[in-house]
């Protein structure tokens, strides 16, 4: 039977933990009774250097409830790193791992569907929000704009999918090959490939406590997502440089005409031409340097160049 690990990053979540553990235990017990999960399935809580009683609670619950497991990070490393720590701990112990937030905003009712898709051969199952009417207009607007912007920059991410997903053993092994430090998991997972599917769900509000993702962290996360997956901004610099150089030719002609028709002040034409031409050249050169920096950047990430799904070799 399928060994399922729930991986739950927690940062200062003492207010929600008892209820989260209660609901997830109930869920897991039903899954085990229904034969959907093995009895060795676990909930793995990752304490991301919390300053409150989160870790004490995890310790206490794990002594009473065999399904509760914990990992404590030495300090706060952020949601993505905490999640990775949990997934890498689960790797090798489970058949598949499901990542979810401690506040259970993501509907745990669809977990059965996740596991069934895994049993049907999907290695990655993405939880996708079917609507965003629970969000504030600001969050909805910025989030959706962001997904579109990422797509325009050529980054392959799943629209309206956050970090609620199932990953099978093989996908976890592949994830371990990505050595980058600036983690943006929702960008990496689609790069892994394998058969995948989507499960749609409604997202509810946090039932207690407050968001651990203030605007500042969210902005950093958004910038990380772009700069870790796209070198297009560097290409844009080159293109602007080329356009400025081309414009300088037009200015050159315009300045010459003004100069000979006597309608310009002395010195204006030469300054005008130099500004456009030199500005354009500089921008173009920065863009060229940027292209190399972009290459160094992608090399330095040591990403795997391929991940094999299947191999067939007959000995005959
Ligand atoms: N989280 C974490 N480390 C952090 C910030 C957040 O592990 O530095 C966890 C948090 O405990 C929660 C999840 O990340 O389980 C998502 O955070 P939150 O629900 O506050 O974000 P929101 O839903 O408001 O975007
Ligand atoms: Mg939340």
Coordinates of C-alpha atoms and ligand atoms in Angstrom, one line a residue:
X1 CA 0.0 0.0 0.0
X2 CA 1.1 3.6 -0.6
X3 CA 3.1 5.2 2.1
X4 CA 2.1 8.8 2.2
X5 CA 4.0 11.6 4.0
X6 CA 2.4 14.9 4.6
X7 CA 5.1 17.6 4.8
X8 CA 4.1 20.7 6.7
X9 CA 6.4 23.7 7.2
X10 CA 5.6 25.6 10.3
X11 CA 6.8 29.0 11.4
X12 CA 5.3 30.3 14.7
X13 CA 2.2 28.2 14.2
X14 CA 1.3 27.4 17.9
X15 CA -2.2 28.7 17.4
X16 CA -3.0 26.4 14.5
X17 CA -1.0 23.3 15.2
X18 CA -3.3 21.4 17.6
X19 CA -6.3 21.8 15.3
X20 CA -4.2 21.0 12.2
X21 CA -2.8 17.8 13.8
X22 CA -6.3 16.8 14.8
X23 CA -7.8 17.3 11.3
X24 CA -4.8 15.6 9.6
X25 CA -4.8 12.7 11.9
X26 CA -8.5 12.2 11.3
X27 CA -7.8 12.4 7.5
X28 CA -4.9 10.0 7.6
X29 CA -6.8 7.5 9.8
X30 CA -9.7 7.4 7.3
X31 CA -7.3 7.0 4.4
X32 CA -5.6 4.1 6.2
X33 CA -9.0 2.4 7.0
X34 CA -10.0 2.9 3.3
X35 CA -6.8 1.2 2.2
X36 CA -5.6 4.4 0.4
X37 CA -2.6 4.8 2.7
X38 CA -0.3 2.4 4.5
X39 CA -0.1 2.5 8.3
X40 CA 3.5 3.6 8.1
X41 CA 2.3 6.9 6.6
X42 CA 3.3 10.0 8.6
X43 CA 2.7 13.7 9.0
X44 CA 6.1 15.5 9.0
X45 CA 6.1 18.9 10.7
X46 CA 9.1 21.0 9.9
X47 CA 9.7 23.7 12.5
X48 CA 11.3 26.6 10.6
X49 CA 13.1 28.1 13.5
X50 CA 9.9 29.3 15.3
X51 CA 10.1 31.6 18.2
X52 CA 7.0 30.4 19.9
X53 CA 6.0 26.9 21.2
X54 CA 5.7 25.2 17.8
X55 CA 8.5 22.7 18.4
X56 CA 7.4 21.9 22.0
X57 CA 3.9 21.2 20.6
X58 CA 5.4 18.9 17.8
X59 CA 7.4 17.0 20.4
X60 CA 4.4 16.7 22.7
X61 CA 2.1 15.5 20.0
X62 CA 4.6 13.0 18.6
X63 CA 4.8 11.3 22.0
X64 CA 1.1 10.7 22.0
X65 CA 0.4 10.2 18.3
X66 CA 2.6 7.8 16.3
X67 CA 1.6 9.5 13.0
X68 CA 3.2 12.8 14.0
X69 CA 6.8 13.3 13.1
X70 CA 9.0 16.4 13.3
X71 CA 12.1 18.1 11.9
X72 CA 13.5 21.1 13.5
X73 CA 15.6 23.5 11.5
X74 CA 18.5 25.3 13.3
X75 CA 17.0 28.7 12.5
X76 CA 14.4 30.4 10.3
X77 CA 15.3 29.6 6.6
X78 CA 12.0 30.5 5.0
X79 CA 9.0 28.5 3.7
X80 CA 10.7 27.1 0.6
X81 CA 13.8 25.9 2.4
X82 CA 11.7 24.4 5.2
X83 CA 9.6 22.6 2.7
X84 CA 12.6 21.2 0.9
X85 CA 14.1 20.1 4.2
X86 CA 10.8 18.2 4.9
X87 CA 10.6 16.7 1.4
X88 CA 14.2 15.5 1.6
X89 CA 13.6 13.9 4.9
X90 CA 10.5 12.2 3.6
X91 CA 12.4 11.0 0.5
X92 CA 13.5 7.4 0.9
X93 CA 10.8 6.8 3.6
X94 CA 7.7 7.3 1.6
X95 CA 6.1 6.4 -1.8
X96 CA 4.8 9.9 -2.2
X97 CA 4.9 13.2 -0.2
X98 CA 2.2 15.8 -0.1
X99 CA 3.2 19.3 0.9
X100 CA 0.7 21.6 2.5
X101 CA 0.6 24.7 4.7
X102 CA 0.2 24.5 8.5
X103 CA -2.9 26.7 8.4
X104 CA -4.8 24.1 6.2
X105 CA -6.0 26.8 3.8
X106 CA -5.7 24.2 1.1
X107 CA -8.7 21.9 1.2
X108 CA -7.5 18.5 2.6
X109 CA -10.6 16.9 1.2
X110 CA -8.9 16.4 -2.2
X111 CA -6.0 14.4 -0.8
X112 CA -7.7 11.2 -1.8
X113 CA -7.7 12.4 -5.3
X114 CA -4.0 13.3 -5.1
X115 CA -3.2 9.7 -4.0
X116 CA -5.4 8.1 -6.6
X117 CA -3.7 10.0 -9.4
X118 CA -0.4 8.9 -7.9
X119 CA -1.6 5.3 -8.0
X120 CA -2.6 5.7 -11.6
X121 CA 1.0 6.5 -12.4
X122 CA 1.3 10.3 -12.0
X123 CA 4.6 11.3 -10.4
X124 CA 3.6 14.9 -9.7
X125 CA 0.1 16.1 -8.9
X126 CA -0.5 19.9 -8.7
X127 CA -3.2 21.4 -6.5
X128 CA -4.7 24.2 -8.4
X129 CA -7.1 26.8 -6.9
X130 CA -10.3 26.9 -8.8
X131 CA -11.2 30.4 -7.7
X132 CA -9.7 33.3 -5.8
X133 CA -12.8 34.9 -4.4
X134 CA -11.5 34.4 -0.8
X135 CA -8.5 36.7 -1.5
X136 CA -8.4 40.4 -1.2
X137 CA -8.7 42.2 -4.6
X138 CA -5.1 43.3 -4.2
X139 CA -3.7 39.8 -3.6
X140 CA -5.8 38.4 -6.4
X141 CA -4.7 41.1 -8.9
X142 CA -1.0 40.9 -8.0
X143 CA -0.9 37.1 -7.9
X144 CA -2.6 36.6 -11.3
X145 CA -0.6 39.4 -12.9
X146 CA 2.5 37.7 -11.6
X147 CA 1.6 34.3 -13.1
X148 CA 1.0 36.0 -16.4
X149 CA 4.2 37.9 -16.2
X150 CA 6.2 34.8 -15.4
X151 CA 4.6 33.0 -18.4
X152 CA 5.6 36.0 -20.6
X153 CA 9.2 35.7 -19.4
X154 CA 9.1 32.1 -20.6
X155 CA 9.0 30.5 -17.1
X156 CA 7.1 27.3 -17.0
X157 CA 4.8 27.5 -13.9
X158 CA 1.4 26.1 -13.2
X159 CA -1.2 28.9 -13.2
X160 CA -2.8 29.3 -9.7
X161 CA -0.8 26.5 -8.2
X162 CA 1.1 27.3 -5.0
X163 CA 2.9 24.6 -3.0
X164 CA 0.0 22.2 -2.5
X165 CA 1.2 19.2 -4.4
X166 CA 2.0 15.5 -4.4
X167 CA 5.4 14.3 -5.4
X168 CA 6.3 10.6 -5.9
X169 CA 9.5 8.9 -5.0
X170 CA 11.1 9.4 -8.4
X171 CA 10.2 13.1 -8.5
X172 CA 11.7 13.6 -5.1
X173 CA 14.9 11.9 -6.2
X174 CA 15.0 14.2 -9.2
X175 CA 14.3 17.3 -7.0
X176 CA 17.3 16.3 -4.9
X177 CA 19.5 16.9 -8.0
X178 CA 18.6 20.6 -8.1
X179 CA 21.3 22.2 -6.0
X180 CA 20.3 25.9 -6.3
X181 CA 20.3 28.0 -3.2
X182 CA 17.6 30.5 -4.2
X183 CA 14.7 28.0 -4.1
X184 CA 11.5 28.6 -6.0
X185 CA 9.9 25.2 -5.9
X186 CA 6.9 25.9 -8.1
X187 CA 9.4 26.8 -10.9
X188 CA 11.6 23.7 -10.4
X189 CA 8.9 21.0 -10.2
X190 CA 7.6 21.5 -13.7
X191 CA 11.2 21.3 -14.9
X192 CA 11.4 17.8 -13.5
X193 CA 8.9 16.4 -15.9
X194 CA 7.3 12.9 -15.6
X195 CA 3.6 12.3 -15.9
X196 CA 1.7 14.9 -14.0
X197 CA -1.9 15.9 -13.4
X198 CA -4.0 18.6 -11.7
X199 CA -6.5 18.5 -8.8
X200 CA -8.8 21.5 -8.4
X201 CA -9.8 22.8 -5.0
X202 CA -11.2 25.8 -3.2
X203 CA -8.9 27.7 -0.8
X204 CA -10.3 28.8 2.5
X205 CA -9.2 31.4 5.0
X206 CA -6.7 30.8 7.7
X207 CA -8.6 29.4 10.7
X208 CA -6.3 31.0 13.3
X209 CA -3.2 33.0 13.6
X210 CA -2.0 35.4 11.0
X211 CA -0.1 35.2 7.7
X212 CA 3.6 34.5 8.0
X213 CA 4.1 36.0 4.5
X214 CA 4.1 39.7 4.9
X215 CA 4.3 41.8 1.7
X216 CA 8.1 42.2 2.0
X217 CA 8.7 38.4 2.0
X218 CA 6.2 38.0 -0.8
X219 CA 8.0 40.6 -2.9
X220 CA 11.4 38.9 -2.3
X221 CA 9.8 35.6 -3.3
X222 CA 8.4 37.1 -6.5
X223 CA 11.7 38.6 -7.5
X224 CA 13.5 35.3 -6.7
X225 CA 11.0 33.5 -8.9
X226 CA 11.8 35.7 -11.9
X227 CA 15.6 36.0 -11.4
X228 CA 16.1 32.3 -10.7
X229 CA 14.3 31.1 -13.9
X230 CA 14.6 33.8 -16.5
X231 CA 17.6 35.6 -18.0
X232 CA 15.1 37.6 -20.2
X233 CA 15.6 40.8 -18.2
X234 CA 19.3 40.7 -19.4
X235 CA 18.2 40.2 -23.0
X236 CA 15.8 43.2 -22.7
X237 CA 18.8 45.4 -21.9
X238 CA 20.6 44.3 -25.1
X239 CA 17.5 44.9 -27.1
X240 CA 17.0 48.4 -25.7
X241 CA 20.6 49.1 -26.5
X242 CA 20.2 48.0 -30.1
X243 CA 17.0 50.1 -30.4
X244 CA 18.9 53.2 -29.0
X245 CA 21.7 52.7 -31.5
X246 CA 19.2 52.5 -34.4
X247 CA 17.5 55.6 -33.1
X248 CA 20.8 57.4 -33.0
X249 CA 21.0 57.0 -36.8
X250 CA 17.7 58.7 -37.2
X251 CA 18.8 61.5 -34.8
X252 CA 22.0 61.8 -36.8
X253 CA 20.1 62.5 -40.0
X254 CA 17.7 64.8 -38.2
X255 CA 20.6 66.7 -36.6
X256 CA 22.4 67.0 -39.9
X257 CA 19.3 68.5 -41.5
X258 CA 18.8 70.9 -38.7
X259 CA 22.4 71.9 -38.8
X260 CA 22.5 72.6 -42.5
X261 CA 19.2 74.4 -42.5
X262 CA 20.7 76.6 -39.8
X263 CA 17.8 76.0 -37.4
X264 CA 20.1 74.6 -34.6
X265 CA 22.3 76.2 -32.0
X266 CA 26.0 75.5 -32.5
X267 CA 27.1 72.2 -30.7
X268 CA 23.6 70.9 -30.4
X269 CA 23.8 68.4 -33.3
X270 CA 27.1 66.8 -32.2
X271 CA 25.9 66.4 -28.6
X272 CA 22.6 65.0 -29.6
X273 CA 24.2 62.4 -31.8
X274 CA 26.8 61.4 -29.3
X275 CA 24.3 61.0 -26.5
X276 CA 22.1 58.6 -28.4
X277 CA 24.9 56.7 -30.0
X278 CA 27.1 56.3 -26.9
X279 CA 24.1 55.6 -24.7
X280 CA 22.9 52.9 -27.0
X281 CA 26.4 51.4 -27.3
X282 CA 26.8 51.3 -23.6
X283 CA 23.5 49.6 -23.1
X284 CA 24.3 47.1 -25.8
X285 CA 27.6 46.3 -24.2
X286 CA 26.1 45.9 -20.7
X287 CA 23.6 43.5 -22.4
X288 CA 26.4 41.5 -23.9
X289 CA 28.2 41.3 -20.6
X290 CA 24.8 40.4 -19.1
X291 CA 24.4 37.5 -21.6
X292 CA 27.7 36.0 -20.3
X293 CA 26.7 36.6 -16.7
X294 CA 23.4 34.9 -17.4
X295 CA 25.4 31.8 -18.7
X296 CA 27.6 31.8 -15.7
X297 CA 24.5 32.1 -13.5
X298 CA 22.9 29.0 -15.1
X299 CA 26.1 27.0 -15.0
X300 CA 26.6 27.8 -11.3
X301 CA 23.2 26.3 -10.5
X302 CA 24.4 22.9 -11.4
X303 CA 21.0 21.8 -12.5
X304 CA 20.7 18.3 -13.9
X305 CA 20.8 18.2 -17.6
X306 CA 18.3 15.4 -18.0
X307 CA 16.2 13.2 -15.9
X308 CA 15.5 9.7 -17.3
X309 CA 11.9 8.4 -17.1
X310 CA 12.4 5.0 -18.6
X311 CA 15.1 3.0 -20.3
X312 CA 14.7 -0.1 -22.4
X313 CA 17.8 -2.2 -23.3
X314 CA 17.3 -5.8 -24.3
X315 CA 20.1 -8.3 -23.8
X316 CA 20.0 -10.5 -26.9
Ligands
LIG1 N1 6.3 29.4 6.7 C1 7.5 28.9 7.0 N2 8.6 29.7 7.2 C2 8.5 31.1 7.0 C3 7.2 31.6 6.7 C4 6.1 30.7 6.5 O1 7.7 27.7 7.2 O2 9.5 31.8 7.1 C5 5.2 28.5 6.6 C6 3.9 28.8 7.4 O3 4.1 28.2 8.7 C7 2.8 28.1 6.7 C8 3.3 28.3 5.2 O4 4.7 28.6 5.3 O5 2.7 26.7 6.9 C9 2.5 29.3 4.5 O6 2.5 30.5 5.2 P1 1.2 31.4 5.4 O7 0.0 30.6 5.6 O8 1.5 32.4 6.5 O9 1.2 32.2 4.0 P2 -0.1 32.7 3.2 O10 -1.1 31.6 3.2 O11 -0.6 33.8 4.0 O12 0.4 33.1 1.9
LIG2 MG1 -1.7 30.4 4.6

